[in-house]
């Protein structure tokens, strides 16, 4: 069910069905803004939301920041202060009105003035700020003016770091990418640089801003909390699925709430049919917040499920503040009934009896059901958030769903995700593991910093809690598995670093979650061994395990990065854990994407611009000549390509560059497939592994990165391969190439048993069938795996330089929450590791297009085609329903496609090309 954030006519009637005390809300995007820097003699039109770089680009002052080396050449913008100014021409003038400024995101250090009078200063990109300016407005002699000066975050953080007595940390604890000192400021940490993105450190309104006017005694909802949970539910613990629902609503308002006020909650489905309504009996009013809850019969509503596991049933919840029969204000949230829990409880005796290793669980449960989390890591989709549109995010999330992914980890150290992205995730059934914006550093714990974070955390937890796609809150990125061990290694035995870590991530962030919501779990670090104890009678309920592990037991989740490509397919090098939250390797984007950011002269593999746009490995400071470190990352891609595949030597330099880029993508996808199949097989092994989220979903710009989707939405080889290997039922081989031991498993993430047959056929690379096919019947239990076959490649009788094994599975089963029986099919090829040494043959690929079916057909007419790739020309954004596959002679593969944008008027179909790994052997 996909709504794409649309509101039906019946729902609109519901939203406007009651009278609300008159209030005026002025969207400041309608004002006429200027942005200026007197010291630079620049003044241009501005926008809200926007950021300085974007406004200067629109005015022609600077080129596209993403072109060439703009992240270096435009640093003068980052080092400067900028002022946004506008007249407030639409204000009501009555003295009975209270007037407020309401900012949902100021990035980051500001000084705010109205009519030349100082209103306030801000220092947190992630907080909502609101200021009563009624008194100041009464002194304005002319049309009121609003002026906001944005200071240079780079300069200000340097000043903070240089303050006498300022905290310092052991060497290496701060992940230093480009600009230093990011841990001192509550600004998007990746704005200071990361190994996959630029360091623009922008300034401006990254979120909407408003002026709100309410009459005397009136109130306006500025933020709200809606928490839907099972009666008796506690954070981090599986609830009783038979208990009724509790709907807890809490509104934060501008103005004063009457002490006699009450709440009224109405729930309707998407067809505007009433589910229930009621007045809470437990109203509390604290400051400018009013809270109350009602109980809802569990039989009265349908559950929300992630994609692939059921329907995304959504409801509207209208919450009104009423007093003496009069509605003072109201707000409507779209939400759903579901429970989502990160289960980290100890392994039970029942689980031990099933063969699961002792330790603790580490998996998600939706509505009381274990499921396999399949997905990737979501990073900021642009260095400039105002460019992140609903249209672009719908396209991205369509790719997520089309790629068989049901969960994204929203990486810490970016920005808190705007509501419209959660809305899309709600509609499409994509779970969002969300994180507070801390990562790859330890942070200050002075009272001012902690209070600033407390406000930030409370605002964002309350803001997004109503979204059923919200799956988890994590404190930050790589803290317990990287930062604390680094501190211990450099400063052994000093308890200070763990104590300070707990001050922020257990004493501040955990209460921000637990005090606002019962429905969401919390972990302090993205990679963690879980807790030793969870005791809600303690002031801080969670006691972390850290390294208090018992030999033979398995705890927590894992990450894995190994840039020695010689070990890429060594299964013993992969971590054994309950869940894999990030793993990966970098690759180049396509030629079409590079052409968006480079002049033609730079379209070769090791051009200076490409090397400097590659931020792996990072410069380690604000340096613009990072050739030495970047070249190491470029070499890793080159060596991996040369180690496992024939590499191109085409006479056409641009075609050769394109083929090299593509070959790095093949290795990346090959490596990820090996890991994903390994982790998925773990669902039936002693580790009971129930999740794999690879690094990373998408790009922030055009550069070599770990992404599977390029900046404009074009799919890399990785996304196609992940789509294939994230199917519900897969067959895969697991080879110990040292001993020759080869095993084949069928793995299913369905919730009921399946049965079927797998067919094994050996082919020569010339397409010859080397022997009779072998059929093996199987049964696989729910969310489990079964070994089909075991052999040794030293004794099979085939030379792997001349032979490839094709495996086809056909299984009968049912999708979760469905009684319909269907056939699940999957194909997998086992081959020698080094395809550069095998006897590749010209597969004689042919490609045709049928105007009636609007499908392409690919056929191998001569030999086995390895890594078949259909390529869409520049100017068209789309994806095929499958790509990056192997093909044997006699098979005709019909390929459909989805077009997302097209500048060719449909002529792109004539420009589609097909290639395979054989093309790398041509000149």
Short mmCIF file of C-alpha atoms in Angstrom, two decimals, residues 362 364 374-380 405-413 417 430-436 438-440 471-472 474-479 481 523 525-527 557-559 561 579-583 693-698:
data_model
loop_
_atom_site.label_atom_id
_atom_site.label_comp_id
_atom_site.label_asym_id
_atom_site.label_seq_id
_atom_site.Cartn_x
_atom_site.Cartn_y
_atom_site.Cartn_z
CA UNK A 362 20.36 -9.32 19.18
CA UNK A 364 14.37 -7.20 15.90
CA UNK A 374 17.67 -6.97 5.12
CA UNK A 375 18.99 -3.61 4.10
CA UNK A 376 21.73 -1.03 4.13
CA UNK A 377 22.94 2.17 5.77
CA UNK A 378 21.38 5.51 4.84
CA UNK A 379 23.69 8.53 4.90
CA UNK A 380 22.82 12.19 4.22
CA UNK A 405 15.25 -4.27 1.64
CA UNK A 406 13.05 -3.87 4.72
CA UNK A 407 15.35 -1.83 6.99
CA UNK A 408 17.75 1.09 6.74
CA UNK A 409 20.13 2.14 9.44
CA UNK A 410 19.97 5.95 9.46
CA UNK A 411 23.60 6.57 10.27
CA UNK A 412 24.65 8.84 13.12
CA UNK A 413 26.78 11.91 12.38
CA UNK A 417 15.78 12.73 9.35
CA UNK A 430 10.81 0.50 5.38
CA UNK A 431 12.01 0.33 8.98
CA UNK A 432 14.40 3.10 10.02
CA UNK A 433 16.97 2.27 12.68
CA UNK A 434 17.60 5.85 13.79
CA UNK A 435 20.51 7.34 15.67
CA UNK A 436 21.46 10.42 17.63
CA UNK A 438 27.28 11.39 17.44
CA UNK A 439 29.99 9.29 15.88
CA UNK A 440 33.65 8.40 15.63
CA UNK A 471 12.62 0.95 14.63
CA UNK A 472 15.27 1.97 17.18
CA UNK A 474 20.99 4.28 18.93
CA UNK A 475 23.22 6.72 20.78
CA UNK A 476 25.87 7.03 18.10
CA UNK A 477 28.19 5.40 15.59
CA UNK A 478 31.10 3.09 16.41
CA UNK A 479 31.49 4.24 19.99
CA UNK A 481 33.70 -0.92 19.29
CA UNK A 523 21.21 1.16 22.51
CA UNK A 525 26.27 2.55 20.41
CA UNK A 526 25.52 1.22 16.93
CA UNK A 527 27.87 -1.72 17.45
CA UNK A 557 26.11 -7.02 16.44
CA UNK A 558 29.16 -6.69 14.22
CA UNK A 559 30.76 -4.52 11.60
CA UNK A 561 35.86 -3.70 6.92
CA UNK A 579 23.47 -9.13 13.45
CA UNK A 580 25.73 -7.37 10.92
CA UNK A 581 25.09 -3.63 11.01
CA UNK A 582 27.71 -2.44 8.55
CA UNK A 583 30.29 -3.94 6.21
CA UNK A 693 22.71 -4.00 6.71
CA UNK A 694 25.56 -3.23 4.33
CA UNK A 695 27.47 0.03 4.03
CA UNK A 696 26.03 2.00 2.27
CA UNK A 697 22.74 2.61 0.47
CA UNK A 698 23.36 5.82 -1.47
#
